[in-house]
Coordinates of C-alpha atoms in Angstrom, one line a residue:
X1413 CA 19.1 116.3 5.4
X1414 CA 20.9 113.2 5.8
X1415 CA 21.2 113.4 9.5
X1416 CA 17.4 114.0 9.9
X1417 CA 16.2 111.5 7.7
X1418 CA 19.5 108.9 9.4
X1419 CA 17.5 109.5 12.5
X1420 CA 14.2 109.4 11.2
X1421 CA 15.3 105.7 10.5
X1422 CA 16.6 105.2 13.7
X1423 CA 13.2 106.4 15.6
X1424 CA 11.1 104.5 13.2
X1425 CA 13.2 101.1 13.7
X1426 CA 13.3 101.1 17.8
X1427 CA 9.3 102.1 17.1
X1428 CA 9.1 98.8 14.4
X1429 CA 11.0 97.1 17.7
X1430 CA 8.8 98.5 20.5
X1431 CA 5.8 97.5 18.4
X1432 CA 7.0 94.0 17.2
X1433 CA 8.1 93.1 20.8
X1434 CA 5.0 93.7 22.0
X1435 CA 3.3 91.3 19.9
X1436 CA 5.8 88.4 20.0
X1437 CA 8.0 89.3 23.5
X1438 CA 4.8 87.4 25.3
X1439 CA 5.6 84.3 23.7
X1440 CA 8.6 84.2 26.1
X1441 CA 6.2 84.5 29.2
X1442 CA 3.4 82.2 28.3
X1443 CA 3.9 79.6 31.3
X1444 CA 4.4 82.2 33.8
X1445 CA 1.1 84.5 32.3
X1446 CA -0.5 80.6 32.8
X1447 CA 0.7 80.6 36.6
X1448 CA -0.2 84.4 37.1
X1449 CA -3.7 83.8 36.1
X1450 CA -4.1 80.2 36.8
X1451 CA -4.8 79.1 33.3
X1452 CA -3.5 77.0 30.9
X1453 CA -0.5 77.8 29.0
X1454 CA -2.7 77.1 26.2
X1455 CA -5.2 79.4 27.0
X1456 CA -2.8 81.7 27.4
X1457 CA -1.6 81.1 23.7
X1458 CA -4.3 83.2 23.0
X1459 CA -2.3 86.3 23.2
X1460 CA -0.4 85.4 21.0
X1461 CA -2.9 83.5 18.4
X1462 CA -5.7 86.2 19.0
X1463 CA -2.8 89.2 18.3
X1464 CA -1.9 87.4 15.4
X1465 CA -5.4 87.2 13.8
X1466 CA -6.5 90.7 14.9
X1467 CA -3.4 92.1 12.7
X1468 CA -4.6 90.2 9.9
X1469 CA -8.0 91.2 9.7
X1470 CA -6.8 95.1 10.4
X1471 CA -3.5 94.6 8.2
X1472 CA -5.8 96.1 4.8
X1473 CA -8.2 98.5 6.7
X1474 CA -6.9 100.5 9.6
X1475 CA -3.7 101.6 7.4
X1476 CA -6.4 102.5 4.8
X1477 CA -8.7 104.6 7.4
X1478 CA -5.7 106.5 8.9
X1479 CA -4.3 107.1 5.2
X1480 CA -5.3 110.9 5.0
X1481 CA -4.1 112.3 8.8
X1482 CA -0.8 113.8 9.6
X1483 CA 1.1 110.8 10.3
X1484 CA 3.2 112.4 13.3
X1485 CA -0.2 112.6 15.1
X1486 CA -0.9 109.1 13.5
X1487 CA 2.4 107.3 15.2
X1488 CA 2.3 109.2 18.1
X1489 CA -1.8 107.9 18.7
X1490 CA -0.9 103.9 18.0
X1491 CA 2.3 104.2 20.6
X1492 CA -0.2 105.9 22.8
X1493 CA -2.0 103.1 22.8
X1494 CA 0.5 100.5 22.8
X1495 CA 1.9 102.3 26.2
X1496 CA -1.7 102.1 27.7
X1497 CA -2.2 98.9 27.1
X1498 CA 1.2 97.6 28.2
X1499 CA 0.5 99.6 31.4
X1500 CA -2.8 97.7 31.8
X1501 CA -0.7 94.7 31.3
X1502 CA 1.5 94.9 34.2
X1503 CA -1.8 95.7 37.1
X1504 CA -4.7 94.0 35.9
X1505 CA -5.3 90.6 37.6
X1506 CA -8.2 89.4 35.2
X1507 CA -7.4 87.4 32.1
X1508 CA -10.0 89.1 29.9
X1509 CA -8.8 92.8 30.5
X1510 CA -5.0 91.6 29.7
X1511 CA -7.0 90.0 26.4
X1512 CA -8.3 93.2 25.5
X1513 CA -5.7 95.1 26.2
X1514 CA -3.6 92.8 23.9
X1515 CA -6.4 92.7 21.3
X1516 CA -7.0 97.0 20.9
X1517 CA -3.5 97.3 20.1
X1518 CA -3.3 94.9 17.9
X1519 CA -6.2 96.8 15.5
X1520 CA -3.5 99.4 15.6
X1521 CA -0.2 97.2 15.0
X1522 CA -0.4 97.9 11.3
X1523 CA -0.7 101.4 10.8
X1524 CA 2.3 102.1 12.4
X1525 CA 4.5 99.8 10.7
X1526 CA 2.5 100.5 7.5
X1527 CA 3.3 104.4 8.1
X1528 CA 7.1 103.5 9.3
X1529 CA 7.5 101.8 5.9
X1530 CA 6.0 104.1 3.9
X1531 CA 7.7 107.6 5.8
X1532 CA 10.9 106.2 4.9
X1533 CA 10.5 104.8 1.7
X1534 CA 9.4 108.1 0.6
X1535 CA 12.4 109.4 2.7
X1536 CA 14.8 108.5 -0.3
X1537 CA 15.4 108.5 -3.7
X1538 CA 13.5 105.6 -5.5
X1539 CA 16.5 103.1 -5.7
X1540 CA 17.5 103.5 -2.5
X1541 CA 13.9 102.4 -1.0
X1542 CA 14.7 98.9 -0.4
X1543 CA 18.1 99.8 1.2
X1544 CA 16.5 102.1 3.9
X1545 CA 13.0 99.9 4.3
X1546 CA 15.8 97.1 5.2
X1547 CA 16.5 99.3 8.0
X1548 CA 13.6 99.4 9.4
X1549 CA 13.3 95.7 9.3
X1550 CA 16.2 95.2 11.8
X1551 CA 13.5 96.7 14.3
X1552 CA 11.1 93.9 13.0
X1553 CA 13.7 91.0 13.5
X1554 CA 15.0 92.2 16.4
X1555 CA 11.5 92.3 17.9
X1556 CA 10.9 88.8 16.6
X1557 CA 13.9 87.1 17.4
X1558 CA 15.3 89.2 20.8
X1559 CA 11.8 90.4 22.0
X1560 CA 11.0 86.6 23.6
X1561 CA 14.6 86.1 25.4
X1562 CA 15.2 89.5 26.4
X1563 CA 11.3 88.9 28.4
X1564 CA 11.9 86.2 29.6
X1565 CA 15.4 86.8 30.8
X1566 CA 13.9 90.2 32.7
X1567 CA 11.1 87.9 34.1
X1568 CA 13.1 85.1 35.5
X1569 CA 15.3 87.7 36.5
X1570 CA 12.8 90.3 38.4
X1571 CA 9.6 89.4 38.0
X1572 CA 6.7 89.1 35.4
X1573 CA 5.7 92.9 35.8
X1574 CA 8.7 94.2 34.8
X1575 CA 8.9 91.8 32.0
X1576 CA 5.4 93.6 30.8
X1577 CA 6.7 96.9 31.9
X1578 CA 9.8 96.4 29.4
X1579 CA 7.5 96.8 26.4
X1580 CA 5.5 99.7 28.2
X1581 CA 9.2 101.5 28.5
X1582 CA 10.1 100.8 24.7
X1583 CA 7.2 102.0 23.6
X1584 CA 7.3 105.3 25.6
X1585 CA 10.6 105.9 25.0
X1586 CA 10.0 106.1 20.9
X1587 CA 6.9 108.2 21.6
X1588 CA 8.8 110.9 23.6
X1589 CA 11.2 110.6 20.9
X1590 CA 8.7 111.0 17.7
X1591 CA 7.3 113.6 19.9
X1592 CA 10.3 115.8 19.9
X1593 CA 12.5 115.0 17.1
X1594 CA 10.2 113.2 14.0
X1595 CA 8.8 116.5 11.9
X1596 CA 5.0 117.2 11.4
X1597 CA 4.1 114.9 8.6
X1598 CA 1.1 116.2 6.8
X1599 CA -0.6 114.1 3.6
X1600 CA 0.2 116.4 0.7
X1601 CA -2.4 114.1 -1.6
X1602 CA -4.8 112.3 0.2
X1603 CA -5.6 109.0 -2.6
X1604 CA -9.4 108.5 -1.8
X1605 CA -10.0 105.0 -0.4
X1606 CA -11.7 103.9 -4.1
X1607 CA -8.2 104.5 -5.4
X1608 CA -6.8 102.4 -2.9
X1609 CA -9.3 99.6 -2.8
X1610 CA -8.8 99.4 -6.4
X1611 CA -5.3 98.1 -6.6
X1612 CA -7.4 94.5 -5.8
X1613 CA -8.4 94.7 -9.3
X1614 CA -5.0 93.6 -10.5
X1615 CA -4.2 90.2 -10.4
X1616 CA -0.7 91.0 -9.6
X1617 CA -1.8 92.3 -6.0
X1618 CA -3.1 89.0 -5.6
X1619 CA -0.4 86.7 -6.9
X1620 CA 1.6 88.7 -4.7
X1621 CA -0.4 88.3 -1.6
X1622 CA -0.6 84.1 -1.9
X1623 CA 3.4 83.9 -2.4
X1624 CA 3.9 86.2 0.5
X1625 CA 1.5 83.6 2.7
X1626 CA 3.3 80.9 1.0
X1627 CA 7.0 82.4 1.6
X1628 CA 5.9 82.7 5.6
X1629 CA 4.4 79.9 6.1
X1630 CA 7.6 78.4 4.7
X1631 CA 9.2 79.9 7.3
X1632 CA 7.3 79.9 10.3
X1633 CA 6.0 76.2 9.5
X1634 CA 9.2 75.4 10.5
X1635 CA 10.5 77.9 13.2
X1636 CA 7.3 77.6 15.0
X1637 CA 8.6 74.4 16.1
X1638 CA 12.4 75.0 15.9
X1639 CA 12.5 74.3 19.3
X1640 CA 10.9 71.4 19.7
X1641 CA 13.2 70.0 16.6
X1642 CA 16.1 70.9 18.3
X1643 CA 14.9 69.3 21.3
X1644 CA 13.8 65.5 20.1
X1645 CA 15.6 65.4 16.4
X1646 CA 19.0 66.9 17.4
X1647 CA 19.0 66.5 20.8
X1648 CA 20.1 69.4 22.2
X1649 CA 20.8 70.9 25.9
X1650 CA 19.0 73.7 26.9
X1651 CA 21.4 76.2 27.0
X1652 CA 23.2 75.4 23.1
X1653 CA 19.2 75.6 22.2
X1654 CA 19.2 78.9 23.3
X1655 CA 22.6 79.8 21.6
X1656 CA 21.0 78.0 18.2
X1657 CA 18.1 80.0 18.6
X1658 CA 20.5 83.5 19.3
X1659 CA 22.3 82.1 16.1
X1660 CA 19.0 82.6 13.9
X1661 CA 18.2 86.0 15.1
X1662 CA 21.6 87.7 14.8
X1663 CA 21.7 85.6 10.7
X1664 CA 18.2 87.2 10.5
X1665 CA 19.1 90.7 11.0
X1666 CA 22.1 90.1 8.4
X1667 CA 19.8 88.6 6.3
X1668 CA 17.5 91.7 6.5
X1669 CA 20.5 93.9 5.3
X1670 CA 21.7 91.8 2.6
X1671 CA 18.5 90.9 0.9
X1672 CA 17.7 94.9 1.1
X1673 CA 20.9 95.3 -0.6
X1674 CA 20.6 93.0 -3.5
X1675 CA 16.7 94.4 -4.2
X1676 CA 18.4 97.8 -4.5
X1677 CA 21.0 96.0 -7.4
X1678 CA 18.7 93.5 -8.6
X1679 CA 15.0 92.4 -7.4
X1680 CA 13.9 90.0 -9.8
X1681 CA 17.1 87.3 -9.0
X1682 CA 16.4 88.1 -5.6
X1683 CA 13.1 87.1 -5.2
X1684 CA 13.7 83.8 -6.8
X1685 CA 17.1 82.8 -5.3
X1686 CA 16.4 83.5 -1.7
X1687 CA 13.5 80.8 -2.0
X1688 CA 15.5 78.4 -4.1
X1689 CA 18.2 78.2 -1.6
X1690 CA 16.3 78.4 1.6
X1691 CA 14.5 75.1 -0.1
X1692 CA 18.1 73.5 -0.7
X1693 CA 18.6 74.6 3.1
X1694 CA 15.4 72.5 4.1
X1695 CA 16.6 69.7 2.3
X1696 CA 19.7 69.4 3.9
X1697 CA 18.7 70.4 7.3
X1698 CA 15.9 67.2 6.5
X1699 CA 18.5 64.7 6.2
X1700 CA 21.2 65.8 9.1
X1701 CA 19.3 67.8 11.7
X1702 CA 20.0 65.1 13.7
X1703 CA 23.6 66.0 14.3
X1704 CA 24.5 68.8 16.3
X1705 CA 27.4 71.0 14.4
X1706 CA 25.9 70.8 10.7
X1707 CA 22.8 71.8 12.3
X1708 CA 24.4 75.0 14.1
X1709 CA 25.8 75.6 10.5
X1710 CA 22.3 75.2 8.7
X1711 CA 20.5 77.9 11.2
X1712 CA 23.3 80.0 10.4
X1713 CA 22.2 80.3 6.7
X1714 CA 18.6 79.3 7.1
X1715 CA 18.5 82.7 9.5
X1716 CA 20.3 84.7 6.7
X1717 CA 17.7 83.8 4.0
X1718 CA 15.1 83.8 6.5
X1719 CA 15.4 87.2 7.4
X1720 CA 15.5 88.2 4.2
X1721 CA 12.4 86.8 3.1
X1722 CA 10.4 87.3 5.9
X1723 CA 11.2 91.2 6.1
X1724 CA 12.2 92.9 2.7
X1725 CA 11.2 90.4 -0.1
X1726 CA 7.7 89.6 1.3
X1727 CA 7.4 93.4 1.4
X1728 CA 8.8 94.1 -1.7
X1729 CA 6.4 91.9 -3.7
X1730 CA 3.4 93.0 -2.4
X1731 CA 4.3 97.4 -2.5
X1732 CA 5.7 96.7 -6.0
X1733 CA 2.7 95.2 -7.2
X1734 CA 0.5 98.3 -5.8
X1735 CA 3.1 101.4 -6.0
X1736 CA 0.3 103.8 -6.3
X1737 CA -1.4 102.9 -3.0
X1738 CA 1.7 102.3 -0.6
X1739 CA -0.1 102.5 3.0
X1740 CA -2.6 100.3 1.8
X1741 CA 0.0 98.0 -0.1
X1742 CA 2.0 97.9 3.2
X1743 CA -1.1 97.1 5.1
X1744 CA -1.6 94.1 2.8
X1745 CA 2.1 93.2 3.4
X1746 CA 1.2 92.7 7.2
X1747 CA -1.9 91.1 6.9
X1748 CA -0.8 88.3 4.5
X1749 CA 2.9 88.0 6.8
X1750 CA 0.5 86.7 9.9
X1751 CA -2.0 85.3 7.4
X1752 CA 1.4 82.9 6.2
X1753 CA 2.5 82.3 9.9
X1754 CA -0.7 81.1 11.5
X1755 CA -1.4 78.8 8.3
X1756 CA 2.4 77.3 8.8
X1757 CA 2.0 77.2 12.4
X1758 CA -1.3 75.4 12.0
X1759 CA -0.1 72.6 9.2
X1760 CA 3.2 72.6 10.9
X1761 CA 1.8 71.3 14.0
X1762 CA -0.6 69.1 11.7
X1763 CA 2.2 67.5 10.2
X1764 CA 3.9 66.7 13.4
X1765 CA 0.9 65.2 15.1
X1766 CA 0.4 63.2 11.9
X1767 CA 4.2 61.8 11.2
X1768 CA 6.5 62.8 13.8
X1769 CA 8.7 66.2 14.2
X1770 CA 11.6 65.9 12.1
X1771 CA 8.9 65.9 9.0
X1772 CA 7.8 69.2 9.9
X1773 CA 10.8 70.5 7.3
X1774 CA 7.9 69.1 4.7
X1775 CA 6.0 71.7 5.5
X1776 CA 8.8 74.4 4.3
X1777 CA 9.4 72.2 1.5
X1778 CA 6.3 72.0 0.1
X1779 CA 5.1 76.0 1.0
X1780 CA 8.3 76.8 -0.8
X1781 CA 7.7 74.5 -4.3
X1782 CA 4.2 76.6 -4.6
X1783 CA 5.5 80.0 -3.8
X1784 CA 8.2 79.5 -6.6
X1785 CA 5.4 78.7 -8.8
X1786 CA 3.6 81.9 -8.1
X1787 CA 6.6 83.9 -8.3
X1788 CA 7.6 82.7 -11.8
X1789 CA 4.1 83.3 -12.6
X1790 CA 4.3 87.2 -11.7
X1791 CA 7.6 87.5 -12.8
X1792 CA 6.2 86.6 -16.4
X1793 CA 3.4 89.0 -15.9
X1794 CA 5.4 91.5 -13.7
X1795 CA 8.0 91.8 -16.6
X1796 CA 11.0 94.6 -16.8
X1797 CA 10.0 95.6 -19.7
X1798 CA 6.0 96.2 -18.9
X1799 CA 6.9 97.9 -15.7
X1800 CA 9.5 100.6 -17.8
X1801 CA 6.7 101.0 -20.5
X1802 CA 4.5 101.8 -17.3
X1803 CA 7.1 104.1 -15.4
X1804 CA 7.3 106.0 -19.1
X1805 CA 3.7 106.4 -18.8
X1806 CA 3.3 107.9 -16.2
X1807 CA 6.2 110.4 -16.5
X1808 CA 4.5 111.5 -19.4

């Protein structure tokens, strides 16, 4: 049983990768998708921006629609898609048919990480959720973080085609592989979509949902324009930029295993030290990211907590809050994560217009002082002591 459900884990995090890559990989490629087409690199942005905010609109709904359908047959439809429209990708020569094929995946980005969460929550015993969800989330990090070099590296390298067809091959790979090793998966209790909908009633869902946008855009204020920073404030060459940016990915991963550790041991600290130190991280980084070793130093342990957040805390809050509704809950999760990122992104680059880019660390600052406010808030309401009289409940 261990074996099955140890690969199980495996399929579903190259499939979190395959999926992931797809949506951030282009980022890599932007100027040469600008040359291809003979735009600008900024209207080639939007296959990035427009992914982003297609996954945040489907986040609560498509995992919701799908909720009741064998979710074999479920994963294996989305990475059919995903492999269509990576194909598409790689021959069309019109901008607004690479668009679309970006944009119809994208409606079907959450359900499969929703369902890759969920499968192997459910996988486990109870304790060991967060441990094995924290697996899974090395697919997401890698797909953040190694997605955009590994593309660009294979387009600079070959050519732009066989950058697109990389993600095409991922994701064909993990369906032949859900195809013949991932077991039929039928929905023993299908929870009616009123039953899921109604988790909104809680005001825990939703004190949940704005410190999970506030906890990414603390990030991704930042790391949105980590390059740029490293450039102008720190002054960095080219190549240690890319070794500073290899830095954060590989610490982001880690982090991903350690924070899914301590949630297994004890959530409650969790949730409110990995903020608390990432904002002593900021600090520092604000007053000597100008010099070259601390700052190699401070991405090492700004990754770590990063990863942490990003992945396994922001998803912990929100499915904890909703436990009886987890595809939808999990849907949420991935809505409000690009919800977070595209409002950092956006004061982020407000911020830098406004005073300059070694003052985008504000932005992190500031995100994180209201996200601690909101999670001290649902710790008091979230209390252990409600949630045992609750799990007593309900075992009765």
């Amino acid at each position: 049983m261990t074996k099955r459900n140890n690969l199980l884990i495996f399929i579903l995090t190259i499939g979190v990768f395959g999926i992931i890559n797809t949506e951030m990989g282009v980022i890599g490629l932007l100027p040469s998708i600008a040359d291809h087409f003979h735009i600008s690199v900024s209207k080639a942005g939007w296959l990035v921006s427009l992914f982003a905010l297609t996954i945040a609109v489907s986040g609560p709904t498509m995992p919701l629609l799908f909720s009741g359908i064998n979710r074999k047959k479920v994963m294996l439809l989305v990475l059919g898609v995903f492999v269509l429209g990576n194909i598409v990708s790689i021959f069309t020569t019109n901008f607004t048919i690479l668009l679309i094929a970006r944009i119809i995946p994208a409606f079907f980005h959450p359900i499969y990480c929703s369902l890759a969460f969920t499968v192997v929550a459910s996988s486990v015993s109870k304790e060991e959720a967060p441990k094995a969800v924290s697996k899974v989330f090395i697919g997401v990090s890698a797909g953040m973080v190694a997605g955009v070099p590994i593309a660009s590296f294979i387009e600079s390298a070959v050519s732009y085609e066989m950058a697109m067809a990389f993600f095409a091959i991922v994701n064909f790979i993990v369906f032949i592989a859900t195809l013949i090793f991932v077991p039929s998966m039928p929905v023993e209790e299908r929870l009616s979509y009123g039953t899921q909908f109604s988790v909104l009633k809680k005001p825990i869902i939703w004190l949940s949902i704005v410190t999970v946008i506030l906890l990414n855009a603390a990030i991704f204020g930042v790391y949105s324009y980590f390059v740029e920073y490293l450039k102008t404030v720190t002054n960095m060459s080219p190549n240690t930029i890319s070794l500073t940016l290899f830095i954060f990915g590989g610490a982001s991963i880690i982090g991903n295993i350690v924070a899914g550790r301590l949630l297994t041991h004890s959530a409650i600290k969790s949730v409110v030290s990995f903020p608390l130190l990432l904002g002593a991280v900021y600090i520092i980084l604000f007053f000597t990211g100008q010099f070259t070793v601390p700052m190699a130093i401070i991405t090492l342990i700004w990754g770590i907590l990063a990863g942490g957040i990003m992945a396994n805390i922001n998803q912990y809050l929100i499915v904890s809050s909703a436990p009886e509704a987890p595809d939808f809950a999990n849907g949420l999760f991935i809505s409000s994560c690009n919800v977070g990122t595209t409002l950092g992104a956006a004061v982020g680059g407000l911020f830098i217009s406004q005073m300059g880019t070694q003052y985008v660390v504000l932005v992190g600052i500031l995100s994180l002082i209201l996200s601690l406010v909101t999670i001290l808030l649902r710790n008091y309401m979230y209390s252990p002591t409600e949630k045992l009289s609750k799990s007593a409940l309900a075992r009765d």
